[in-house]
């Protein structure tokens, strides 16, 4: 049995005060709930305050970051090292979110949904970041997913398989079984459009079979695969009820106590 993991990716939202208020609200709302793991991924600036709030109230909710850099220290202006995250109590870190992958990295894409691309993560940096996260003692949540153009061109499966294979390269089989993957079709992120549950399950199942071929059946049975992309209280139960979907990576709906708590509960 894989335990569901429902993660809130707050993206570039919440000042410190707002972050603490949201965290406190969630602690109250989810007190005593044991049916799933819950994880908060605030912006870097709020990690310390959210971590302190969780710790001081003895909460089981986990703390994670939205990205990390692949060096331990040095002259990398604006970057955040793995050890800085673990220092604040992070046990998870999102890696390769589509808003940081560089597939559409042209200036014309600026301020469009594909703005995402400006951060330039590639299959190689995603793999490097996953390994850095592991070396620092964190669990990477490795995101993969196709764009609308790739879906329309019938390339969903090849794109997802290639991203999963590349992300896992050089990681040992037992460790792969402890990782978290997140299937995030790019066209469903922040758009209100959800991938329907059977199709999301199909792609998560495909990812699981890729894991089996890379790292063996035990790893495939152990790895947790989330779905992300416009998950809301009213579609969470159906998505989370699918065989191969072991949780959710939630953006917009993680910014309010009621909606995020309802999604966490739907994962029981
Ligand atoms: P969304 O974001 O729930 O707002 O679509 C999901 C994500 O990007 O992880």
PDB file of C-alpha atoms and ligand atoms in Angstrom:
ATOM      1  CA  UNK A   1       0.000   0.000   0.000  1.00  0.00           C
ATOM      2  CA  UNK A   2       1.381   3.366  -1.012  1.00  0.00           C
ATOM      3  CA  UNK A   3       0.487   6.217   1.304  1.00  0.00           C
ATOM      4  CA  UNK A   4      -0.941   9.207  -0.587  1.00  0.00           C
ATOM      5  CA  UNK A   5       1.024  12.457  -0.550  1.00  0.00           C
ATOM      6  CA  UNK A   6      -0.871  15.687  -1.134  1.00  0.00           C
ATOM      7  CA  UNK A   7       1.470  18.594  -1.730  1.00  0.00           C
ATOM      8  CA  UNK A   8       0.616  22.285  -1.905  1.00  0.00           C
ATOM      9  CA  UNK A   9       2.828  24.218  -4.295  1.00  0.00           C
ATOM     10  CA  UNK A  10       2.224  27.816  -3.307  1.00  0.00           C
ATOM     11  CA  UNK A  11       4.366  29.074  -6.190  1.00  0.00           C
ATOM     12  CA  UNK A  12       5.069  32.829  -5.908  1.00  0.00           C
ATOM     13  CA  UNK A  13       2.313  33.553  -3.421  1.00  0.00           C
ATOM     14  CA  UNK A  14       2.119  34.507   0.278  1.00  0.00           C
ATOM     15  CA  UNK A  15       4.186  36.916   2.295  1.00  0.00           C
ATOM     16  CA  UNK A  16       5.515  35.580   5.581  1.00  0.00           C
ATOM     17  CA  UNK A  17       2.478  36.692   7.571  1.00  0.00           C
ATOM     18  CA  UNK A  18       0.019  35.204   5.072  1.00  0.00           C
ATOM     19  CA  UNK A  19       2.033  32.001   4.949  1.00  0.00           C
ATOM     20  CA  UNK A  20       1.952  31.600   8.725  1.00  0.00           C
ATOM     21  CA  UNK A  21      -1.801  32.251   8.778  1.00  0.00           C
ATOM     22  CA  UNK A  22      -2.434  29.634   6.069  1.00  0.00           C
ATOM     23  CA  UNK A  23      -0.178  27.132   7.841  1.00  0.00           C
ATOM     24  CA  UNK A  24      -1.878  27.639  11.200  1.00  0.00           C
ATOM     25  CA  UNK A  25      -5.279  27.245   9.565  1.00  0.00           C
ATOM     26  CA  UNK A  26      -4.245  23.992   7.940  1.00  0.00           C
ATOM     27  CA  UNK A  27      -2.774  22.635  11.175  1.00  0.00           C
ATOM     28  CA  UNK A  28      -6.105  23.225  12.879  1.00  0.00           C
ATOM     29  CA  UNK A  29      -8.160  21.919   9.983  1.00  0.00           C
ATOM     30  CA  UNK A  30      -6.120  18.723   9.541  1.00  0.00           C
ATOM     31  CA  UNK A  31      -5.518  17.982  13.232  1.00  0.00           C
ATOM     32  CA  UNK A  32      -6.060  14.295  13.855  1.00  0.00           C
ATOM     33  CA  UNK A  33      -6.277  13.418  10.151  1.00  0.00           C
ATOM     34  CA  UNK A  34      -3.980  10.492   9.441  1.00  0.00           C
ATOM     35  CA  UNK A  35      -5.250   9.205   6.099  1.00  0.00           C
ATOM     36  CA  UNK A  36      -2.566  10.823   3.924  1.00  0.00           C
ATOM     37  CA  UNK A  37       0.709  12.721   4.109  1.00  0.00           C
ATOM     38  CA  UNK A  38       0.367  16.475   3.653  1.00  0.00           C
ATOM     39  CA  UNK A  39       3.193  18.696   2.456  1.00  0.00           C
ATOM     40  CA  UNK A  40       3.516  22.476   2.124  1.00  0.00           C
ATOM     41  CA  UNK A  41       5.893  24.026  -0.430  1.00  0.00           C
ATOM     42  CA  UNK A  42       5.925  27.785   0.254  1.00  0.00           C
ATOM     43  CA  UNK A  43       8.248  30.212  -1.530  1.00  0.00           C
ATOM     44  CA  UNK A  44      11.847  30.266  -0.240  1.00  0.00           C
ATOM     45  CA  UNK A  45      11.162  33.468   1.694  1.00  0.00           C
ATOM     46  CA  UNK A  46       8.468  31.805   3.817  1.00  0.00           C
ATOM     47  CA  UNK A  47      10.172  28.441   4.440  1.00  0.00           C
ATOM     48  CA  UNK A  48      11.635  29.440   7.780  1.00  0.00           C
ATOM     49  CA  UNK A  49       8.377  30.863   9.121  1.00  0.00           C
ATOM     50  CA  UNK A  50       6.238  27.981   7.870  1.00  0.00           C
ATOM     51  CA  UNK A  51       8.765  25.456   9.203  1.00  0.00           C
ATOM     52  CA  UNK A  52       8.806  27.153  12.589  1.00  0.00           C
ATOM     53  CA  UNK A  53       4.996  27.224  12.704  1.00  0.00           C
ATOM     54  CA  UNK A  54       4.789  23.501  11.917  1.00  0.00           C
ATOM     55  CA  UNK A  55       7.493  22.644  14.427  1.00  0.00           C
ATOM     56  CA  UNK A  56       6.187  24.766  17.264  1.00  0.00           C
ATOM     57  CA  UNK A  57       2.727  23.239  16.940  1.00  0.00           C
ATOM     58  CA  UNK A  58       4.072  19.697  16.650  1.00  0.00           C
ATOM     59  CA  UNK A  59       2.377  19.216  13.268  1.00  0.00           C
ATOM     60  CA  UNK A  60       2.928  16.140  11.107  1.00  0.00           C
ATOM     61  CA  UNK A  61       2.590  18.278   7.958  1.00  0.00           C
ATOM     62  CA  UNK A  62       5.875  18.196   6.043  1.00  0.00           C
ATOM     63  CA  UNK A  63       7.861  21.125   4.650  1.00  0.00           C
ATOM     64  CA  UNK A  64       9.264  21.256   1.116  1.00  0.00           C
ATOM     65  CA  UNK A  65      10.829  23.714  -1.301  1.00  0.00           C
ATOM     66  CA  UNK A  66       9.837  24.490  -4.874  1.00  0.00           C
ATOM     67  CA  UNK A  67      13.323  24.130  -6.385  1.00  0.00           C
ATOM     68  CA  UNK A  68      16.983  23.861  -5.448  1.00  0.00           C
ATOM     69  CA  UNK A  69      20.338  24.564  -7.059  1.00  0.00           C
ATOM     70  CA  UNK A  70      22.843  21.865  -7.914  1.00  0.00           C
ATOM     71  CA  UNK A  71      25.881  23.219  -6.044  1.00  0.00           C
ATOM     72  CA  UNK A  72      26.453  23.179  -2.294  1.00  0.00           C
ATOM     73  CA  UNK A  73      27.720  26.759  -2.079  1.00  0.00           C
ATOM     74  CA  UNK A  74      29.531  29.393  -4.071  1.00  0.00           C
ATOM     75  CA  UNK A  75      29.131  32.398  -6.320  1.00  0.00           C
ATOM     76  CA  UNK A  76      25.630  31.686  -7.638  1.00  0.00           C
ATOM     77  CA  UNK A  77      23.663  34.866  -7.092  1.00  0.00           C
ATOM     78  CA  UNK A  78      20.042  34.253  -6.208  1.00  0.00           C
ATOM     79  CA  UNK A  79      20.296  30.466  -5.986  1.00  0.00           C
ATOM     80  CA  UNK A  80      19.441  28.285  -2.969  1.00  0.00           C
ATOM     81  CA  UNK A  81      21.578  25.284  -2.002  1.00  0.00           C
ATOM     82  CA  UNK A  82      20.277  21.904  -0.799  1.00  0.00           C
ATOM     83  CA  UNK A  83      21.844  22.340   2.638  1.00  0.00           C
ATOM     84  CA  UNK A  84      20.058  25.655   3.109  1.00  0.00           C
ATOM     85  CA  UNK A  85      16.765  23.838   2.626  1.00  0.00           C
ATOM     86  CA  UNK A  86      17.465  20.968   4.992  1.00  0.00           C
ATOM     87  CA  UNK A  87      18.690  23.557   7.498  1.00  0.00           C
ATOM     88  CA  UNK A  88      15.138  24.948   7.535  1.00  0.00           C
ATOM     89  CA  UNK A  89      13.576  21.521   7.961  1.00  0.00           C
ATOM     90  CA  UNK A  90      12.721  20.706   4.339  1.00  0.00           C
ATOM     91  CA  UNK A  91      12.280  17.011   3.704  1.00  0.00           C
ATOM     92  CA  UNK A  92      10.952  17.357   0.139  1.00  0.00           C
ATOM     93  CA  UNK A  93      11.801  19.511  -2.859  1.00  0.00           C
ATOM     94  CA  UNK A  94       9.978  19.897  -6.173  1.00  0.00           C
ATOM     95  CA  UNK A  95      12.261  19.339  -9.153  1.00  0.00           C
ATOM     96  CA  UNK A  96      11.603  20.074 -12.816  1.00  0.00           C
ATOM     97  CA  UNK A  97       8.228  21.730 -12.433  1.00  0.00           C
ATOM     98  CA  UNK A  98       7.017  22.703 -15.888  1.00  0.00           C
ATOM     99  CA  UNK A  99       7.144  26.338 -14.831  1.00  0.00           C
ATOM    100  CA  UNK A 100      10.906  25.901 -14.654  1.00  0.00           C
ATOM    101  CA  UNK A 101      11.537  23.618 -17.615  1.00  0.00           C
ATOM    102  CA  UNK A 102      12.987  25.210 -20.712  1.00  0.00           C
ATOM    103  CA  UNK A 103      11.114  23.644 -23.556  1.00  0.00           C
ATOM    104  CA  UNK A 104       9.754  26.925 -24.885  1.00  0.00           C
ATOM    105  CA  UNK A 105      12.575  29.191 -23.966  1.00  0.00           C
ATOM    106  CA  UNK A 106      12.038  32.026 -26.409  1.00  0.00           C
ATOM    107  CA  UNK A 107      11.552  35.682 -25.525  1.00  0.00           C
ATOM    108  CA  UNK A 108       8.192  35.734 -27.332  1.00  0.00           C
ATOM    109  CA  UNK A 109       6.825  33.336 -24.770  1.00  0.00           C
ATOM    110  CA  UNK A 110       7.392  35.869 -22.017  1.00  0.00           C
ATOM    111  CA  UNK A 111       4.259  36.464 -19.919  1.00  0.00           C
ATOM    112  CA  UNK A 112       2.330  33.651 -21.554  1.00  0.00           C
ATOM    113  CA  UNK A 113       1.515  30.387 -19.809  1.00  0.00           C
ATOM    114  CA  UNK A 114       4.724  29.098 -21.332  1.00  0.00           C
ATOM    115  CA  UNK A 115       6.697  31.717 -19.438  1.00  0.00           C
ATOM    116  CA  UNK A 116       7.481  28.687 -17.496  1.00  0.00           C
ATOM    117  CA  UNK A 117      10.241  28.002 -19.796  1.00  0.00           C
ATOM    118  CA  UNK A 118      12.361  30.940 -18.841  1.00  0.00           C
ATOM    119  CA  UNK A 119      14.069  29.099 -16.035  1.00  0.00           C
ATOM    120  CA  UNK A 120      15.584  26.605 -18.398  1.00  0.00           C
ATOM    121  CA  UNK A 121      15.477  23.303 -16.527  1.00  0.00           C
ATOM    122  CA  UNK A 122      16.346  20.436 -18.845  1.00  0.00           C
ATOM    123  CA  UNK A 123      16.242  16.668 -18.450  1.00  0.00           C
ATOM    124  CA  UNK A 124      19.894  16.857 -17.411  1.00  0.00           C
ATOM    125  CA  UNK A 125      19.414  19.530 -14.734  1.00  0.00           C
ATOM    126  CA  UNK A 126      16.328  17.743 -13.411  1.00  0.00           C
ATOM    127  CA  UNK A 127      18.394  14.589 -12.984  1.00  0.00           C
ATOM    128  CA  UNK A 128      21.212  16.568 -11.330  1.00  0.00           C
ATOM    129  CA  UNK A 129      18.775  18.321  -8.978  1.00  0.00           C
ATOM    130  CA  UNK A 130      17.118  15.042  -8.010  1.00  0.00           C
ATOM    131  CA  UNK A 131      20.504  13.574  -7.110  1.00  0.00           C
ATOM    132  CA  UNK A 132      21.475  16.680  -5.137  1.00  0.00           C
ATOM    133  CA  UNK A 133      18.210  16.545  -3.210  1.00  0.00           C
ATOM    134  CA  UNK A 134      18.811  12.890  -2.344  1.00  0.00           C
ATOM    135  CA  UNK A 135      22.398  13.538  -1.328  1.00  0.00           C
ATOM    136  CA  UNK A 136      21.126  16.234   1.052  1.00  0.00           C
ATOM    137  CA  UNK A 137      18.586  13.842   2.556  1.00  0.00           C
ATOM    138  CA  UNK A 138      15.449  15.216   0.861  1.00  0.00           C
ATOM    139  CA  UNK A 139      12.888  13.427  -1.282  1.00  0.00           C
ATOM    140  CA  UNK A 140      12.624  14.999  -4.719  1.00  0.00           C
ATOM    141  CA  UNK A 141       9.175  15.315  -6.268  1.00  0.00           C
ATOM    142  CA  UNK A 142      10.132  14.956  -9.907  1.00  0.00           C
ATOM    143  CA  UNK A 143       7.658  16.538 -12.314  1.00  0.00           C
ATOM    144  CA  UNK A 144       7.051  15.404 -15.866  1.00  0.00           C
ATOM    145  CA  UNK A 145       4.378  16.036 -18.460  1.00  0.00           C
ATOM    146  CA  UNK A 146       3.587  16.975 -22.015  1.00  0.00           C
ATOM    147  CA  UNK A 147       2.585  20.293 -23.548  1.00  0.00           C
ATOM    148  CA  UNK A 148      -0.655  20.748 -25.453  1.00  0.00           C
ATOM    149  CA  UNK A 149       1.275  20.662 -28.737  1.00  0.00           C
ATOM    150  CA  UNK A 150       2.907  17.380 -27.810  1.00  0.00           C
ATOM    151  CA  UNK A 151      -0.446  15.903 -26.771  1.00  0.00           C
ATOM    152  CA  UNK A 152      -2.106  16.934 -30.032  1.00  0.00           C
ATOM    153  CA  UNK A 153       0.794  15.453 -31.975  1.00  0.00           C
ATOM    154  CA  UNK A 154       0.306  12.110 -30.227  1.00  0.00           C
ATOM    155  CA  UNK A 155       3.616  12.417 -28.381  1.00  0.00           C
ATOM    156  CA  UNK A 156       2.339  12.275 -24.794  1.00  0.00           C
ATOM    157  CA  UNK A 157       3.702   8.831 -24.044  1.00  0.00           C
ATOM    158  CA  UNK A 158       7.096   9.299 -25.670  1.00  0.00           C
ATOM    159  CA  UNK A 159       7.640  12.687 -23.985  1.00  0.00           C
ATOM    160  CA  UNK A 160       6.624  11.415 -20.553  1.00  0.00           C
ATOM    161  CA  UNK A 161       8.664   8.243 -20.872  1.00  0.00           C
ATOM    162  CA  UNK A 162      11.752  10.177 -21.940  1.00  0.00           C
ATOM    163  CA  UNK A 163      11.414  12.670 -19.069  1.00  0.00           C
ATOM    164  CA  UNK A 164      10.968   9.923 -16.476  1.00  0.00           C
ATOM    165  CA  UNK A 165      13.877   7.869 -17.812  1.00  0.00           C
ATOM    166  CA  UNK A 166      16.189  10.882 -17.916  1.00  0.00           C
ATOM    167  CA  UNK A 167      15.198  12.013 -14.418  1.00  0.00           C
ATOM    168  CA  UNK A 168      16.024   8.633 -12.883  1.00  0.00           C
ATOM    169  CA  UNK A 169      19.329   8.011 -14.660  1.00  0.00           C
ATOM    170  CA  UNK A 170      22.098   6.932 -12.310  1.00  0.00           C
ATOM    171  CA  UNK A 171      19.911   6.647  -9.201  1.00  0.00           C
ATOM    172  CA  UNK A 172      19.992   3.233  -7.544  1.00  0.00           C
ATOM    173  CA  UNK A 173      16.913   1.020  -7.709  1.00  0.00           C
ATOM    174  CA  UNK A 174      16.121   0.977  -3.999  1.00  0.00           C
ATOM    175  CA  UNK A 175      16.249   4.772  -3.840  1.00  0.00           C
ATOM    176  CA  UNK A 176      14.013   5.097  -6.899  1.00  0.00           C
ATOM    177  CA  UNK A 177      11.349   3.166  -5.012  1.00  0.00           C
ATOM    178  CA  UNK A 178      11.298   5.936  -2.361  1.00  0.00           C
ATOM    179  CA  UNK A 179      10.960   8.847  -4.755  1.00  0.00           C
ATOM    180  CA  UNK A 180       7.901  10.835  -5.757  1.00  0.00           C
ATOM    181  CA  UNK A 181       6.991  11.525  -9.387  1.00  0.00           C
ATOM    182  CA  UNK A 182       4.343  14.057 -10.360  1.00  0.00           C
ATOM    183  CA  UNK A 183       2.526  13.795 -13.669  1.00  0.00           C
ATOM    184  CA  UNK A 184       1.710  17.369 -14.574  1.00  0.00           C
ATOM    185  CA  UNK A 185       0.371  17.811 -18.091  1.00  0.00           C
ATOM    186  CA  UNK A 186       1.498  21.359 -18.863  1.00  0.00           C
ATOM    187  CA  UNK A 187      -1.837  22.272 -20.481  1.00  0.00           C
ATOM    188  CA  UNK A 188      -3.699  21.461 -17.247  1.00  0.00           C
ATOM    189  CA  UNK A 189      -1.584  23.624 -14.942  1.00  0.00           C
ATOM    190  CA  UNK A 190      -3.207  26.815 -13.762  1.00  0.00           C
ATOM    191  CA  UNK A 191      -5.697  26.655 -16.631  1.00  0.00           C
ATOM    192  CA  UNK A 192      -8.695  25.173 -14.833  1.00  0.00           C
ATOM    193  CA  UNK A 193      -8.503  22.307 -17.298  1.00  0.00           C
ATOM    194  CA  UNK A 194      -8.007  18.920 -15.677  1.00  0.00           C
ATOM    195  CA  UNK A 195      -6.752  15.825 -17.384  1.00  0.00           C
ATOM    196  CA  UNK A 196      -9.645  13.391 -16.960  1.00  0.00           C
ATOM    197  CA  UNK A 197      -9.084  10.786 -14.300  1.00  0.00           C
ATOM    198  CA  UNK A 198      -8.811   7.680 -16.517  1.00  0.00           C
ATOM    199  CA  UNK A 199      -6.291   9.411 -18.794  1.00  0.00           C
ATOM    200  CA  UNK A 200      -4.282  10.750 -15.841  1.00  0.00           C
ATOM    201  CA  UNK A 201      -4.284   7.221 -14.433  1.00  0.00           C
ATOM    202  CA  UNK A 202      -3.167   5.807 -17.775  1.00  0.00           C
ATOM    203  CA  UNK A 203      -0.158   8.138 -17.973  1.00  0.00           C
ATOM    204  CA  UNK A 204       0.742   7.523 -14.310  1.00  0.00           C
ATOM    205  CA  UNK A 205       0.542   3.793 -15.045  1.00  0.00           C
ATOM    206  CA  UNK A 206       2.823   4.293 -18.027  1.00  0.00           C
ATOM    207  CA  UNK A 207       5.306   6.121 -15.779  1.00  0.00           C
ATOM    208  CA  UNK A 208       5.122   3.242 -13.318  1.00  0.00           C
ATOM    209  CA  UNK A 209       5.929   0.756 -16.066  1.00  0.00           C
ATOM    210  CA  UNK A 210       8.891   2.934 -17.098  1.00  0.00           C
ATOM    211  CA  UNK A 211      10.086   2.797 -13.487  1.00  0.00           C
ATOM    212  CA  UNK A 212       9.682  -1.001 -13.557  1.00  0.00           C
ATOM    213  CA  UNK A 213      11.808  -1.269 -16.663  1.00  0.00           C
ATOM    214  CA  UNK A 214      14.482   1.092 -15.289  1.00  0.00           C
ATOM    215  CA  UNK A 215      14.617  -0.068 -11.667  1.00  0.00           C
ATOM    216  CA  UNK A 216      12.554  -3.253 -11.295  1.00  0.00           C
ATOM    217  CA  UNK A 217       9.102  -4.112 -10.011  1.00  0.00           C
ATOM    218  CA  UNK A 218       9.779  -3.387  -6.332  1.00  0.00           C
ATOM    219  CA  UNK A 219      10.744   0.204  -7.170  1.00  0.00           C
ATOM    220  CA  UNK A 220       7.670   0.561  -9.391  1.00  0.00           C
ATOM    221  CA  UNK A 221       5.436  -0.709  -6.595  1.00  0.00           C
ATOM    222  CA  UNK A 222       6.991   1.654  -4.062  1.00  0.00           C
ATOM    223  CA  UNK A 223       7.323   4.919  -5.941  1.00  0.00           C
ATOM    224  CA  UNK A 224       4.540   7.427  -5.346  1.00  0.00           C
ATOM    225  CA  UNK A 225       3.141   9.106  -8.443  1.00  0.00           C
ATOM    226  CA  UNK A 226       1.108  12.258  -7.958  1.00  0.00           C
ATOM    227  CA  UNK A 227      -1.178  13.948 -10.443  1.00  0.00           C
ATOM    228  CA  UNK A 228      -1.042  17.743 -10.737  1.00  0.00           C
ATOM    229  CA  UNK A 229      -2.968  20.221 -12.853  1.00  0.00           C
ATOM    230  CA  UNK A 230      -6.088  22.062 -11.666  1.00  0.00           C
ATOM    231  CA  UNK A 231      -6.796  19.653  -8.826  1.00  0.00           C
ATOM    232  CA  UNK A 232      -9.756  21.025  -6.848  1.00  0.00           C
ATOM    233  CA  UNK A 233     -11.976  19.762  -4.044  1.00  0.00           C
ATOM    234  CA  UNK A 234     -14.609  18.681  -6.567  1.00  0.00           C
ATOM    235  CA  UNK A 235     -12.331  16.556  -8.761  1.00  0.00           C
ATOM    236  CA  UNK A 236      -9.866  15.339  -6.120  1.00  0.00           C
ATOM    237  CA  UNK A 237     -11.717  12.206  -5.019  1.00  0.00           C
ATOM    238  CA  UNK A 238     -12.045  10.839  -8.548  1.00  0.00           C
ATOM    239  CA  UNK A 239      -8.414  11.539  -9.422  1.00  0.00           C
ATOM    240  CA  UNK A 240      -7.081  10.251  -6.115  1.00  0.00           C
ATOM    241  CA  UNK A 241      -9.212   7.129  -6.365  1.00  0.00           C
ATOM    242  CA  UNK A 242      -7.310   5.899  -9.440  1.00  0.00           C
ATOM    243  CA  UNK A 243      -5.040   2.880  -9.148  1.00  0.00           C
ATOM    244  CA  UNK A 244      -1.825   4.600 -10.207  1.00  0.00           C
ATOM    245  CA  UNK A 245      -2.418   8.051  -8.668  1.00  0.00           C
ATOM    246  CA  UNK A 246      -0.845   8.247  -5.226  1.00  0.00           C
ATOM    247  CA  UNK A 247      -1.557  11.839  -4.349  1.00  0.00           C
ATOM    248  CA  UNK A 248      -1.734  15.299  -5.816  1.00  0.00           C
ATOM    249  CA  UNK A 249       0.498  18.275  -6.471  1.00  0.00           C
ATOM    250  CA  UNK A 250      -1.846  21.201  -5.992  1.00  0.00           C
ATOM    251  CA  UNK A 251      -1.235  24.790  -7.058  1.00  0.00           C
ATOM    252  CA  UNK A 252      -4.119  27.265  -6.971  1.00  0.00           C
ATOM    253  CA  UNK A 253      -6.323  25.241  -4.644  1.00  0.00           C
ATOM    254  CA  UNK A 254      -3.524  24.939  -2.069  1.00  0.00           C
ATOM    255  CA  UNK A 255      -3.678  28.661  -1.300  1.00  0.00           C
ATOM    256  CA  UNK A 256      -6.804  28.437   0.861  1.00  0.00           C
ATOM    257  CA  UNK A 257      -7.298  26.395   4.023  1.00  0.00           C
ATOM    258  CA  UNK A 258     -10.683  24.967   3.047  1.00  0.00           C
ATOM    259  CA  UNK A 259      -9.832  23.843  -0.458  1.00  0.00           C
ATOM    260  CA  UNK A 260      -6.445  22.326   0.386  1.00  0.00           C
ATOM    261  CA  UNK A 261      -7.751  20.541   3.489  1.00  0.00           C
ATOM    262  CA  UNK A 262     -10.625  19.110   1.432  1.00  0.00           C
ATOM    263  CA  UNK A 263      -8.171  17.742  -1.154  1.00  0.00           C
ATOM    264  CA  UNK A 264      -5.958  16.208   1.532  1.00  0.00           C
ATOM    265  CA  UNK A 265      -9.006  14.518   3.031  1.00  0.00           C
ATOM    266  CA  UNK A 266     -10.088  13.210  -0.363  1.00  0.00           C
ATOM    267  CA  UNK A 267      -6.846  11.213  -0.469  1.00  0.00           C
ATOM    268  CA  UNK A 268      -7.693   9.008   2.458  1.00  0.00           C
TER     269      UNK A 268
HETATM  270  P1  LIG B   1      -2.636  24.133 -10.419  1.00  0.00           P
HETATM  271  O1  LIG B   1      -1.048  23.909 -10.367  1.00  0.00           O
HETATM  272  O2  LIG B   1      -3.217  23.202  -9.383  1.00  0.00           O
HETATM  273  O3  LIG B   1      -2.845  25.580 -10.101  1.00  0.00           O
HETATM  274  O4  LIG B   1      -3.081  23.757 -11.801  1.00  0.00           O
HETATM  275  C1  LIG B   1      -0.528  22.621 -10.210  1.00  0.00           C
HETATM  276  C2  LIG B   1       0.983  22.679 -10.230  1.00  0.00           C
HETATM  277  O5  LIG B   1       1.538  23.463 -10.997  1.00  0.00           O
HETATM  278  O6  LIG B   1       1.638  21.935  -9.485  1.00  0.00           O
END
